[in-house]
Every structure is written in structure tokens, then in C-alpha cells.
Coordinates of C-alpha atoms in Angstrom, one line a residue:
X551 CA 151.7 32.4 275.0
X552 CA 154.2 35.1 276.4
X553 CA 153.1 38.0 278.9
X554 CA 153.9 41.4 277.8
X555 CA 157.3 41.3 279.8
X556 CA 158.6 38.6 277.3
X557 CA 159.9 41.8 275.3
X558 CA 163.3 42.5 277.6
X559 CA 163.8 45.6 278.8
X560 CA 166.9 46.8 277.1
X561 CA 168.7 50.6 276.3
X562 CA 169.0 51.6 272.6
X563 CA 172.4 51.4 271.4
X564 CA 173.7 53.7 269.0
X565 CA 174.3 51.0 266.4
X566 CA 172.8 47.6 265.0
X567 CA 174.2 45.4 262.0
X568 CA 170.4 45.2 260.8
X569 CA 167.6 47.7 261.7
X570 CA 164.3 46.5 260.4
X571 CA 161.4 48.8 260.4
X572 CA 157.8 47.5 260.8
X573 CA 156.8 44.3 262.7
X574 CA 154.2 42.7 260.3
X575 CA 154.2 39.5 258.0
X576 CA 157.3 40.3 256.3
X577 CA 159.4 42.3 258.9
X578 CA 158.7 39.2 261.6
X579 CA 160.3 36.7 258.8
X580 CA 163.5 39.1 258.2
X581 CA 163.8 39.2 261.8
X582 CA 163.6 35.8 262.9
X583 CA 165.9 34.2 260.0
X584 CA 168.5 36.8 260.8
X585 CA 168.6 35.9 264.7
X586 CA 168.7 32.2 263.9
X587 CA 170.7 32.5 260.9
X588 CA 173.9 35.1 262.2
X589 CA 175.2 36.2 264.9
X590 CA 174.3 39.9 263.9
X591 CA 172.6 42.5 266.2
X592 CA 169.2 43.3 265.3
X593 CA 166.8 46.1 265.8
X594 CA 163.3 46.1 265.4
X595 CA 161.3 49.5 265.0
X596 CA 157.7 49.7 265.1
X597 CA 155.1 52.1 265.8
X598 CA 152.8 50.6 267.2
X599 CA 152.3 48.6 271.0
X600 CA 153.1 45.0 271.5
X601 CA 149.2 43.4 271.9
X602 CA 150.8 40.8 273.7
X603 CA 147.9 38.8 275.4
X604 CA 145.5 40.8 274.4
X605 CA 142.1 39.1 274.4
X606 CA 140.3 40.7 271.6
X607 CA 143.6 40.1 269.1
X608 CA 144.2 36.2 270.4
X609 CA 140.2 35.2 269.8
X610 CA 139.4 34.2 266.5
X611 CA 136.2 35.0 266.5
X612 CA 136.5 39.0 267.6
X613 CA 139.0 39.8 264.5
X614 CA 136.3 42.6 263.1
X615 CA 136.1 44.4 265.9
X616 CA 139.9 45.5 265.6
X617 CA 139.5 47.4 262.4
X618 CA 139.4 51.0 263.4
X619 CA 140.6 50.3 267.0
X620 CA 143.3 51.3 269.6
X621 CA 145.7 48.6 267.0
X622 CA 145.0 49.8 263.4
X623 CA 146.3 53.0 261.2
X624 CA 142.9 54.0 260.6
X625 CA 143.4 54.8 257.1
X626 CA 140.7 55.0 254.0
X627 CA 140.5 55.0 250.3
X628 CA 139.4 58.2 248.6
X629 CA 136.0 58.9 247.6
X630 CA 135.4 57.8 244.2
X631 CA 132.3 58.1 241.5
X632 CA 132.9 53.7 241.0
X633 CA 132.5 53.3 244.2
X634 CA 129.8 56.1 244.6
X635 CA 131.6 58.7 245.6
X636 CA 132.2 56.7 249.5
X637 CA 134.9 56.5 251.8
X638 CA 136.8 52.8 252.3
X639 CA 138.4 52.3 255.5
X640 CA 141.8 50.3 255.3
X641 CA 142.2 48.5 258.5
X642 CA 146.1 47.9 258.7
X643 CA 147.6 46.8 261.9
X644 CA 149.4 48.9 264.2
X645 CA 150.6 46.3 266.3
X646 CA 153.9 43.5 266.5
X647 CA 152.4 41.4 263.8
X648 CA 151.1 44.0 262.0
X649 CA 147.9 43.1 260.2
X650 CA 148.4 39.5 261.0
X651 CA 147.6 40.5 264.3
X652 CA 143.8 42.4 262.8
X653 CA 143.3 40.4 259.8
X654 CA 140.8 37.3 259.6
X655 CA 143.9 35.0 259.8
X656 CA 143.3 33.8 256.2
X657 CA 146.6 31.5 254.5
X658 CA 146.1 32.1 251.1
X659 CA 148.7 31.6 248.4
X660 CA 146.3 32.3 245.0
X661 CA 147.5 30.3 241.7
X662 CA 151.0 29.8 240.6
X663 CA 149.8 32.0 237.4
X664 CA 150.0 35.0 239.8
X665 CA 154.1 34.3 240.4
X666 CA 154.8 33.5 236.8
X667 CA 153.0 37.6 236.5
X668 CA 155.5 38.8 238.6
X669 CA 158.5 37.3 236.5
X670 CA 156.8 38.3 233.3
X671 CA 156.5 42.0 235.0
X672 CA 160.1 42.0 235.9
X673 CA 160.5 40.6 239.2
X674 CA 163.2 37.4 238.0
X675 CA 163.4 34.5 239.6
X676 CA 159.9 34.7 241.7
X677 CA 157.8 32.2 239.3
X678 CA 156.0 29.8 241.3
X679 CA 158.9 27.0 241.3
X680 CA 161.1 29.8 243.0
X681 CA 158.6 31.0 245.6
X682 CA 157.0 27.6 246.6
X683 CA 160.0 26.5 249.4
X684 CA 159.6 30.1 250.9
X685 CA 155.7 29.6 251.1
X686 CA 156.0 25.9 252.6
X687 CA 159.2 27.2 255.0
X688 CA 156.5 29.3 256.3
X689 CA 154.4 26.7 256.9
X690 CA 153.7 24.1 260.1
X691 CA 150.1 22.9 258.1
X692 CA 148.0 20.7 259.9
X693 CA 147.9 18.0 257.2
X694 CA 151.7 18.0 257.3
X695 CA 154.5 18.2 254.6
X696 CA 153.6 17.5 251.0
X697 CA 155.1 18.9 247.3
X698 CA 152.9 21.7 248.4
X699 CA 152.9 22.7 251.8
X700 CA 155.3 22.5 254.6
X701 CA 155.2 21.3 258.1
X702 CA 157.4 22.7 261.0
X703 CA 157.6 26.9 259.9
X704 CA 156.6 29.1 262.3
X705 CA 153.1 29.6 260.8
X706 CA 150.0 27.4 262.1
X707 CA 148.3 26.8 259.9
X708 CA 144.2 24.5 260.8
X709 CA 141.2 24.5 259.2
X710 CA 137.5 24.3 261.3
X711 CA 137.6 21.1 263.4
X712 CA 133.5 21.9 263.3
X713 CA 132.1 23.8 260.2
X714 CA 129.2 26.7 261.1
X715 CA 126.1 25.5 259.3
X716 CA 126.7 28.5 257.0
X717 CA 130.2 27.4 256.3
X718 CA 129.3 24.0 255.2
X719 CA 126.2 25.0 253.7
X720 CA 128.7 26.8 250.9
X721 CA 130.5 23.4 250.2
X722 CA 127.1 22.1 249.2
X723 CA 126.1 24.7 247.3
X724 CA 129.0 24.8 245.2
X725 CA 129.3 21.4 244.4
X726 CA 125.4 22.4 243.2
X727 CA 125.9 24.7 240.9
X728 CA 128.7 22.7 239.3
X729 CA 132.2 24.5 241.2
X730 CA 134.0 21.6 242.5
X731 CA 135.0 21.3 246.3
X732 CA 138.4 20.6 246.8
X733 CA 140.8 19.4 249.9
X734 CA 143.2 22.4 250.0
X735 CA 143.4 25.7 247.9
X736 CA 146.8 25.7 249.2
X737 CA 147.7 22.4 247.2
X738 CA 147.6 21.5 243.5
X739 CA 144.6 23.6 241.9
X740 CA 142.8 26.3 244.2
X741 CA 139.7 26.4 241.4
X742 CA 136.9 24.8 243.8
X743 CA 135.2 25.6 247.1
X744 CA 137.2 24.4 250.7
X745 CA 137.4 24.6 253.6
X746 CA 139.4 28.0 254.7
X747 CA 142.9 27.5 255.9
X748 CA 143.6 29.6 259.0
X749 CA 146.5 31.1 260.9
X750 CA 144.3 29.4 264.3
X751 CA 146.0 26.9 266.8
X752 CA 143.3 25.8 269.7
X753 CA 141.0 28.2 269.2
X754 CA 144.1 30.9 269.5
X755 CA 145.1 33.4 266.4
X756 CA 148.4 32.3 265.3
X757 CA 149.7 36.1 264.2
X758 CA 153.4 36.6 262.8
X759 CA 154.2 37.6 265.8
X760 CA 152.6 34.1 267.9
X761 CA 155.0 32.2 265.2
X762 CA 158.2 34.4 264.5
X763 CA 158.7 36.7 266.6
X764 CA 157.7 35.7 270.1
X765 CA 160.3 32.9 270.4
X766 CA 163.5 34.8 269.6
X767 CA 162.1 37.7 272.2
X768 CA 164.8 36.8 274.4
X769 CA 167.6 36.5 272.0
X770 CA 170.8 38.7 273.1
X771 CA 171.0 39.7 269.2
X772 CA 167.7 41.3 269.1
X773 CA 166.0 44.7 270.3
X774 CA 162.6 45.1 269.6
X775 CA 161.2 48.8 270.4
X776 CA 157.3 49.4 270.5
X777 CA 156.0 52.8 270.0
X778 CA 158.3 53.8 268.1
X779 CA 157.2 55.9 264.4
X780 CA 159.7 55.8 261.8
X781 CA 159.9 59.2 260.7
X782 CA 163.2 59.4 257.8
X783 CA 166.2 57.5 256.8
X784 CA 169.5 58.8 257.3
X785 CA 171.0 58.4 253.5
X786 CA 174.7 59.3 253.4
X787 CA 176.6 59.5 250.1
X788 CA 174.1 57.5 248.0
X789 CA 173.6 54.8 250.8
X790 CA 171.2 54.4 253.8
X791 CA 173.1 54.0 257.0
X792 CA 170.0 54.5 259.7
X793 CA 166.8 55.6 260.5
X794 CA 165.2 59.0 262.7
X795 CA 162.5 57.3 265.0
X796 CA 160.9 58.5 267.9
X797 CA 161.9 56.7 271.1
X798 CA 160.4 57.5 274.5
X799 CA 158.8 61.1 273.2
X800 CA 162.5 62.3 271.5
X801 CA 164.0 62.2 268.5
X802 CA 166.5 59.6 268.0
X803 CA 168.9 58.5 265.3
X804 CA 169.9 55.1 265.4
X805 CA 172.4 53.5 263.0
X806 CA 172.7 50.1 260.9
X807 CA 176.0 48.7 260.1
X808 CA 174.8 46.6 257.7
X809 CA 171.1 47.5 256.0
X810 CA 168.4 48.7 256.7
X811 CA 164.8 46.7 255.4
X812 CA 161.8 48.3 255.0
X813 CA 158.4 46.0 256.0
X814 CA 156.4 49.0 257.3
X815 CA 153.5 48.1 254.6
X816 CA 152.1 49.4 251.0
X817 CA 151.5 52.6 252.8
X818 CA 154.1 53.0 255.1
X819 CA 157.1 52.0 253.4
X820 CA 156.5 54.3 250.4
X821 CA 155.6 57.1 252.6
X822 CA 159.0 56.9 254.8
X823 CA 160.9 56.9 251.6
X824 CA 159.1 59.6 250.2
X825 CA 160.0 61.7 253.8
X826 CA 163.0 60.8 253.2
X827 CA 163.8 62.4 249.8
X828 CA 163.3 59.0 247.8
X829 CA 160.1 59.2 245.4
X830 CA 158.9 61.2 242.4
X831 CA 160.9 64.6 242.1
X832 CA 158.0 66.4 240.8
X833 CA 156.0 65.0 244.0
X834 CA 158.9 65.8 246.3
X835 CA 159.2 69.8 245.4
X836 CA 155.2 70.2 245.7
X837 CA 155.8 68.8 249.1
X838 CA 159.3 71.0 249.8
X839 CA 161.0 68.2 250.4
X840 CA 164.8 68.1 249.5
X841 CA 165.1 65.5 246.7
X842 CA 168.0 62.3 247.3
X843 CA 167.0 60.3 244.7
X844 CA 164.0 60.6 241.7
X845 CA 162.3 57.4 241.9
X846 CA 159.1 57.9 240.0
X847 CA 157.4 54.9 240.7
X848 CA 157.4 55.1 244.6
X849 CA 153.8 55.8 245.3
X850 CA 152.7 54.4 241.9
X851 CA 151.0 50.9 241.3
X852 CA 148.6 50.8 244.1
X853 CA 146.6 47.8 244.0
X854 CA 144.1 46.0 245.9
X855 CA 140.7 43.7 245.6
X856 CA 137.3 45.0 245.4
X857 CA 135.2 43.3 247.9
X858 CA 131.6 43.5 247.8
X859 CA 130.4 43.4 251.7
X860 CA 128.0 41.8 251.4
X861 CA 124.9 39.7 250.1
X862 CA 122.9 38.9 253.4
X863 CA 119.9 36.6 253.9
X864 CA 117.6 36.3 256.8
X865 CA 118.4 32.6 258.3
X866 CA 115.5 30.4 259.4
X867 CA 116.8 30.4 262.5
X868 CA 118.7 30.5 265.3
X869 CA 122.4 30.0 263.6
X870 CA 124.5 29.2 267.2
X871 CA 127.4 31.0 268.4
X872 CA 130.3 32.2 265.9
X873 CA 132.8 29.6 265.4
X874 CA 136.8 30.2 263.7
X875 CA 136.9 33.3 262.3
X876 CA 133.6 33.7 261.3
X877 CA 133.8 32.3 258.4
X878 CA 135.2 28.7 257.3
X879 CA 135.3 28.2 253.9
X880 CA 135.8 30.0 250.5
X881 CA 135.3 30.0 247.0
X882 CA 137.3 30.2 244.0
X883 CA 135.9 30.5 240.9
X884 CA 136.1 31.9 237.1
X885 CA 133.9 34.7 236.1
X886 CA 134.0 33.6 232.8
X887 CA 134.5 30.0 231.0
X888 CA 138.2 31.1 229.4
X889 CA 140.2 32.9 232.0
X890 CA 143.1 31.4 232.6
X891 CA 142.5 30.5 236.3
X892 CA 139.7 31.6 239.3
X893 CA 139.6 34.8 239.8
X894 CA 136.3 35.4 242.0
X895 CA 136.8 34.7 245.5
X896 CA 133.9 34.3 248.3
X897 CA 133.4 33.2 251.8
X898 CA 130.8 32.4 254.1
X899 CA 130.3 35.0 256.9
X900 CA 127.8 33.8 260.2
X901 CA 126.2 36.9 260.7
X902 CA 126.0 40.6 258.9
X903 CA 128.6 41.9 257.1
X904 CA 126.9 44.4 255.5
X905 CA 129.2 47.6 254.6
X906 CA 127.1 50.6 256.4
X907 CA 126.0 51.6 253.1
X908 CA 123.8 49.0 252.1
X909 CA 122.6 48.6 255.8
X910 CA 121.3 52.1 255.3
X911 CA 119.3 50.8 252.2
X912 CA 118.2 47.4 252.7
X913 CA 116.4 46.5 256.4
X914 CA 119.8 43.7 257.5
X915 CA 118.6 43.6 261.7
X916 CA 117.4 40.5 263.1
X917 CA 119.4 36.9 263.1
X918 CA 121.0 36.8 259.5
X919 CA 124.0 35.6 257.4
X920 CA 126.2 37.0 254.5
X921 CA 128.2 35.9 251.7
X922 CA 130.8 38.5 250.7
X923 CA 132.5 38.6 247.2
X924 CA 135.2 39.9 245.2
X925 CA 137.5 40.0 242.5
X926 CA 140.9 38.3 242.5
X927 CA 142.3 39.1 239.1
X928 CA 141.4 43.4 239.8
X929 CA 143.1 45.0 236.8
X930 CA 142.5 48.4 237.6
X931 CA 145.3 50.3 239.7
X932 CA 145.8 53.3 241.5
X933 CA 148.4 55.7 243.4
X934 CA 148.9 57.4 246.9
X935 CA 150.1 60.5 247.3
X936 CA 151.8 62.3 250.2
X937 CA 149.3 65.7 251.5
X938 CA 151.9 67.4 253.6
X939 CA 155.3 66.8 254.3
X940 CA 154.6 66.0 257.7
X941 CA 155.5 62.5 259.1
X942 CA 151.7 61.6 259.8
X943 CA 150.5 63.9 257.6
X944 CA 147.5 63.3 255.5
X945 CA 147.5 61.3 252.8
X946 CA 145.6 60.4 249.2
X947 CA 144.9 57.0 248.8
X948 CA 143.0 55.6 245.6
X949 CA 142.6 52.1 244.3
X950 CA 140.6 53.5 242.0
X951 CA 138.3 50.3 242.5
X952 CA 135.9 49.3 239.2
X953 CA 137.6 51.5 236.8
X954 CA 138.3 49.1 234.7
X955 CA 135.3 48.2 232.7
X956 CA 136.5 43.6 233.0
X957 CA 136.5 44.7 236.5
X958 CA 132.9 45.8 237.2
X959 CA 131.8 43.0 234.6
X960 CA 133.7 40.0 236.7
X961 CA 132.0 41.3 239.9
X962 CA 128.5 41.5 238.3
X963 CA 129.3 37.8 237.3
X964 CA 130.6 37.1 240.6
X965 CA 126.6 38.8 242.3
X966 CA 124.9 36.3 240.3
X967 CA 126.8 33.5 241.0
X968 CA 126.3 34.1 244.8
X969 CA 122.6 34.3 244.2
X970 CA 122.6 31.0 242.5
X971 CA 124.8 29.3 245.2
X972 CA 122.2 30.9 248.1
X973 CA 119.6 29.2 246.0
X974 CA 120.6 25.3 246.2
X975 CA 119.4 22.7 248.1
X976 CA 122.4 23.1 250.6
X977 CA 120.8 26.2 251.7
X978 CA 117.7 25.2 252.5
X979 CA 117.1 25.3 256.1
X980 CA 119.0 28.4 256.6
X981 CA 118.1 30.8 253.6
X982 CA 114.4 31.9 254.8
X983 CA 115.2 35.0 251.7
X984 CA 117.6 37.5 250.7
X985 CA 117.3 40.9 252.6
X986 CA 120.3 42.4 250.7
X987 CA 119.4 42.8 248.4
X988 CA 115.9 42.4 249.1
X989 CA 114.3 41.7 245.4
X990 CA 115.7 40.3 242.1
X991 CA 117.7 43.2 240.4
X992 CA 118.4 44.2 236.8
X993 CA 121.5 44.9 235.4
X994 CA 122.2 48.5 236.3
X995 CA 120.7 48.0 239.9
X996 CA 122.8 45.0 240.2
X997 CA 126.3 47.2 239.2
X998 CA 124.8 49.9 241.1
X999 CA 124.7 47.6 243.8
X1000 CA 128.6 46.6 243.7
X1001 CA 129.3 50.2 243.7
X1002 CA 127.3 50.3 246.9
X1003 CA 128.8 47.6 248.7
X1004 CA 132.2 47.9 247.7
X1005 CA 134.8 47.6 250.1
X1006 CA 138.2 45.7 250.4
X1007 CA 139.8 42.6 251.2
X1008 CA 142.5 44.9 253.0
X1009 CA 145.1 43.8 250.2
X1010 CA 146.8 47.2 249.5
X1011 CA 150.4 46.2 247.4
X1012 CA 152.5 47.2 244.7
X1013 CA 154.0 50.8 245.8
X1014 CA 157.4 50.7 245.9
X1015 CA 157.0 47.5 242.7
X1016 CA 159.7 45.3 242.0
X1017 CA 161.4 44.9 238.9
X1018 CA 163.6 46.6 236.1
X1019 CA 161.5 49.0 234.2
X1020 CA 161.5 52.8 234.8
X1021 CA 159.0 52.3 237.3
X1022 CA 160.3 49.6 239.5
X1023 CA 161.5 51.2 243.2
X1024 CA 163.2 47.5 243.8
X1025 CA 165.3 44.9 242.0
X1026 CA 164.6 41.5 242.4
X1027 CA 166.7 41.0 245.5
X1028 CA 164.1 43.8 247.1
X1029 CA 167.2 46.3 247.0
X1030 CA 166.3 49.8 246.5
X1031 CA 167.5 51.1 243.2
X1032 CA 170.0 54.2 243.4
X1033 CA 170.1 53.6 247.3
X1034 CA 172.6 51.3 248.9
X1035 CA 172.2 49.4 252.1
X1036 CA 168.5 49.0 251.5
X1037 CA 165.8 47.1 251.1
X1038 CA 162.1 46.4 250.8
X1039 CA 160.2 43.4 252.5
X1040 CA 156.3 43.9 252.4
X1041 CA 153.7 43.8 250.3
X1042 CA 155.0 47.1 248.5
X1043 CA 156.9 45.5 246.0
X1044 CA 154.7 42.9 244.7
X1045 CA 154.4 44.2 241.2
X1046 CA 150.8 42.6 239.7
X1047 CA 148.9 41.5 242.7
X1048 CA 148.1 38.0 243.4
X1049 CA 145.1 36.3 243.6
X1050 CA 144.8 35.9 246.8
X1051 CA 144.8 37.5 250.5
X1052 CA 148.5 38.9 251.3
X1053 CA 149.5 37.5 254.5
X1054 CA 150.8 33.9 252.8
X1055 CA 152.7 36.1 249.6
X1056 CA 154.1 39.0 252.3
X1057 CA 155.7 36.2 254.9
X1058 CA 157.4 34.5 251.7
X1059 CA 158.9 37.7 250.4
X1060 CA 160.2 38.2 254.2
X1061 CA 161.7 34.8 254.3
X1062 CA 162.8 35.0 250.8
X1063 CA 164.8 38.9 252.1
X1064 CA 166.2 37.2 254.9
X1065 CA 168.2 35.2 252.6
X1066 CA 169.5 37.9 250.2
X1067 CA 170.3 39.7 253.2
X1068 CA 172.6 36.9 254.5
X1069 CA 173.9 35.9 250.8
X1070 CA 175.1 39.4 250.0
X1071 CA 176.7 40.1 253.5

């Protein structure tokens, strides 16, 4: 594992061939294919510090402790009436790595259904036979190469050597209640319950950072500057040639040769366009922002997946010390017998997980475990909005979570199912009763009860969406439309989101960038 002085100490030049903002899932995979694969200089801005050997991001088991801490944005999700009118916290890393530096180091790739979506929406050539080498180039998997997955990528990629009680308890009670378990979601079918596949290597997160970025630190192509916000892009006669930043406390201008790619995030990325005189004109002159190009649909298509956080149940027990991440396993299921593939998701937690609003309501203290749920296949979407012109301004952010009627009645399916699976034989030994909630509910307590414990998987996507229609902010090859020299590689152009976490998709769309940027040079 490198020190913190692994990052060379080098001056800024004035020029780079390729200047890639954010340091997360997709901005590590541009990075590290363009070192290996050119002999182009390199720059690499990001805002936040380099959490280089920093305990609390390299142990596993301490991951929930970084949301809303020294490494995260600190953003929320607007107050709603589906959600009870609360305020969601966002936890988005701040950090080389971004949030695969916070996250719970979850490899999730959902069902190839989700990739044919994207084609069907517009996004050619990303069905699931396009996209699958990217996801196994990724990929050094502990159960090494296969159709499916991919040995020797950057990413490691383990599964618990020793299942938590509560982990393998959820196996059981799946195979119970008639959900089969299955080897590998990552592999032929992800319908079934299995063991969780982890970005871990003994005992250590394996971040994007850990598998990308680290080894090319030293590389006499690359600069990599920390602390360092984004603020504009410098756009000159239709095409982006740089990017405003602030470097040691100044203002700095700093130009690309080549192109510039945009992996700041869902929020980000839309937001520095949108500074930068790229977005919806109507949006643009409330703000008083000079308009360079109308692009409606930068801002638009903001999705993500409910959560419910969580069901908890007092444990008979003493339940030992955290192991992984705190979880282990998951579940994938259908809410209902004809949709076309799972799209419930849950997990085993080995301890509270409570959001604070159902801790207010139901009496969680004492030695307990959770089960938290959610909905995969969310259809309802919503927008963020700029509140000042200002480069960390304040900013609107709705999901507009359970608005869609399927929504709230998949996640109601999804509260049952949990209660069933807490219920087998499996259980037994750990489950002394549920405590949240703390008595059998009827319908409208049990939506009433999603609404209170809804939260998110941290899956924001789909603001600056890929495609061809009047909407798109992309074309297929992540190139800004209207703007030359400029492209998107994050989870803001994924046009219908997947159904699953957004690490694995995010790292393929970076690796799949990488090579449009060397193709078209």
C-alpha cells in the first residue's frame, strides 16, 4: 500500500494532452488506460485529498462511518411528501477513488436486461455483449477468468472467507422461502441469494484508487493534483480546450491539447457544465449565467434506488465482532411472478442500520441485526437544479423516490418478503423478534413505513444521459453534443439505471472512454 508521498511532487504545467476531472470509478479507469496505453501527458484534477493510508478508508468494516465525514460532499435529497417530507443524505466521496473509497465496496453488475435498456434508450452499442469485456477487464475475481468474469484487472474482487452468522443465516432463509442461492450474481443469472462480491483483498478495501491509480503514481505522463475544485471549462469556438480549478488557494487555468473528460459524478459533472454555460437555457438565465450551448437535458433524468434502512431484530445473542463489510451476502429477487428479471435487492447487515427516523419510533438499542431493502428496477425519476450561480453553491436535488405508484408497490412486496425470510428456520437462534418494526403491520402502516425508512443505496445516475434524443447531453462515444473535445465518464450518462450498485457499471464506462479516447485520437 503506498504512503501519501507516492503522489510526486510535481509543478503544474500550463498544458496536458488529456485533463481528466474527478478521481472516482470512472476517472481512475480513463487515467490508468491512457498512461499504459499512450505516451500522452495526463492531468488529473480532483477536489478532494488523497486518503492515502488512511485507516478508517482501508478497513472494511468502518466504511459507514465515512458518510458525512472529512471525505464525502455531504450532499442530501430534498424533502419530499413520499418520503415524508425528510431529508436524505447522499454520501459521495471526496477523495482519490471517489466513492469507491466511502462506499461498502459492493461489485455489482445487475442483469444483462439493464444494458440491452440502455441500447433500447439510445445509448448504441452498450447491450450486454458489448459491455461484458469492459466489466471482466475490470476484473482480477477470486474464482478466476470465466465467460463471465475476468481475472488480472485492476479490481479485487473476494467474497467472505468466513460468513457472519447473520450473513449465512440469509442463504438459509432464502433457499426457505423458495429464492434460490446461487454461486455468483456476477455470473450467468443474478436471480437468487449469494454470497456478496467485494472490492476486499486481506482484509484491505480494494478502492479504484488501491487498483488503478496507485500503480501509475509514478508515471512521468501523469500529474495528479489533490484539492483542487473544478470550477468552469474554458470552451473556445464551440470546443473545450481546459478547465478553471483552484490550485494552491488561486485561480488557475490549465489547458488540454487533446480532451477534456468529465468523471466528477451525477452531481458534479452536470453542475460544472452547467457553470460553465452548458445546460438548459431557461435554467442558465434564472441563474445569470452566459449561455454556450442549450442542452436541456443536463440536469434532467436523476435516478437512483430507494433503500429502506432498515428492518431490525433483536438477536438472541451475542453476534461477535463485525466481519467484511458488514454485511456478506445479498438478495435478488422479483416482486412479482412476471417481471422480466429481479428487481428487489437485500443484504444482511450485523448490527443496526436503522435510518434515524425509525430509531426515533421504534426502541432499536441493545445487541441487534438488520436486513435493509430496496428496489432495483426504480421507475420513478427526478432532476437537480443549480440554486446560485456560485461554484459550491447550493443545490436542489430530488429523486423523487416512491412517486411512482409500481414503485411503492414493489417495495411493499419487497417488506413482506423480508419478514418471511427473518421467519425461517435459518433464523432461528439469532431472531429473538422484530423491534423495527416492533408488531405485524397493515397495509398503510406497512407503506407508511417505507416512507419512513427510506433512504438510498447512494446510486445517483443519469444527468448528463447518453443517447440521441432531444434530451441526451452525450452520444454513445460519451462525447458531449454541440461541444467538441469533450466527454463524459461517470455514472451521469447512464440513461435507465441498472439494477444494481454503480461502482461495477461506472468502472466499465471508464474503461470503455479510455478506448474512444485513444480510437478517435
Amino acid at each position: 500500500m503506498p504512503t501519501a508521498a507516492s503522489i510526486p511532487d510535481k509543478p503544474l504545467e500550463k498544458a496536458y494532452d488529456y485533463i481528466v476531472v474527478g478521481a472516482g470509478s470512472g476517472g481512475c479507469a480513463v487515467v490508468r488506460r491512457l498512461i499504459e496505453g499512450t505516451d500522452a501527458t495526463v492531468l488529473l484534477i480532483e477536489a478532494g485529498q488523497a486518503g492515502i493510508a488512511v485507516a478508517e478508508i482501508d478497513d472494511p468494516t468502518q466504511w459507514v462511518g465515512l458518510g458525512r465525514g472529512g471525505f464525502d460532499w455531504g450532499y442530501e435529497y430534498a424533502p419530499s411528501p413520499t418520503v415524508n417530507d425528510r431529508v436524505i443524505g447522499i454520501p459521495r466521496g471526496r477523495v482519490l477513488g471517489g466513492s469507491s473509497a466511502i462506499n461498502a465496496m459492493l461489485w455489482y453488475r445487475g442483469n444483462r436486461l439493464d444494458y440491452d435498456a440502455w441500447e433500447e434508450a439510445g445509448a448504441t452499442g452498450w447491450c450486454f455483449e458489448d459491455v461484458l469485456p469492459y466489466f471482466r477487464r475490470c476484473e482480477d475475481w477470486e474464482g478466476g477468468e470465466s465467460a463471465y468474469r475476468g481475472a488480472d484487472g485492476p479490481l479485487k474482487i473476494s467474497t467472505s472467507p468466513n460468513l457472519h452468522p447473520v450473513a449465512a443465516a440469509l442463504l438459509g432463509g432464502a433457499a426457505e422461502i423458495g429464492i434460490p442461492v446461487i454461486d455468483d450474481p456476477n455470473g450467468e443469472t443474478n436471480e437468487g441469494a449469494a454470497p456478496s462480491n467485494l472490492n476486499v483483498f486481506d482484509g484491505m478495501r480494494w478502492s479504484s484508487a488501491t487498483g488503478y491509480l496507485y500503480p501509475i503514481l509514478g508515471n512521468e505522463c501523469l500529474t495528479v493534483l489533490t484539492a483542487s475544485l473544478s470550477t468552469s471549462l474554458v470552451i473556445e469556438n464551440g470546443r473545450c480546450v481546459g478547465v478553471r480549478h483552484v490550485f494552491d488557494g488561486r485561480a488557475t487555468e490549465t489547458r488540454a491539447n487533446c480532451e477534456v473528460v468529465l468523471a466528477a459524478g451525477a452531481i458534479d459533472t452536470p453542475r460544472l457544465l452547467m457553470l460553465s454555460g452548458i445546460g438548459d437555457a431557461k435554467e442558465l438565465r434564472r441563474l445569470g449565467i452566459s449561455i454556450l450551448h442549450d442542452l436541456p437535458g443536463v440536469g434532467q433524468n436523476l435516478q437512483d434506488h430507494p433503500l429502506v434502512q432498515a428492518c431490525v431484530f433483536r438477536a438472541d445473542g451475542p453476534l461477535g465482532p463485525v466481519r467484511d463489510n458488514g454485511g456478506g451476502t445479498m438478495l435478488n429477487w422479483k416482486s412479482r411472478a412476471d417481471a422480466d428479471r429481479p428487481d428487489l435487492h437485500a443484504f444482511s447487515v450485523q448490527g443496526n442500520s436503522a435510518v434515524q427516523s425509525l430509531r426515533e419510533r421504534y426502541d432499536t438499542s441493545g445487541t441487534v441485526f438488520s436486513i435493509g431493502f430496496g428496489l432495483m428496477h426504480s421507475k420513478s425519476v427526478g432532476h437537480l437544479k443549480m440554486l446560485s450561480a456560485a461554484p459550491l453553491g447550493p443545490l436542489e436535488i430530488q429523486p423523487n423516490f416512491l412517486t411512482e405508484r409500481s414503485d411503492m408497490e414493489a417495495m411493499v412486496a419487497g417488506f413482506h418478503t423480508i419478514m418471511d425470510l427473518a421467519g425461517t428456520t435459518a433464523f432461528r437462534g439469532l431472531n429473538a423478534g422484530a423491534v423495527a418494526p416492533d408488531r405485524v403491520l397493515n397495509d398503510a402502516e406497512v407503506e407508511d413505513f417505507v416512507r419512513t425508512g427510506c433512504s438510498t443505496f447512494f446510486h445517483p445516475c443519469g444527468t448528463c444521459k447518453m443517447g440521441g434524443d432531444p434530451m441526451a447531453v452525450t452520444d454513445p462515444r460519451l462525447r458531449v453534443h454541440g461541444i467538441d473535445g469533450l466527454r463524459i465518464a461517470d455514472a451521469s450518462v447512464i440513461p435507465v439505471i441498472p439494477t444494481c450498485n454503480t461502482h461495477a457499471p461506472v468502472t466499465m464506462i471508464g474503461e470503455r472512454a479510455s478506448d474512444f479516447l485513444m480510437e478517435d485520437s
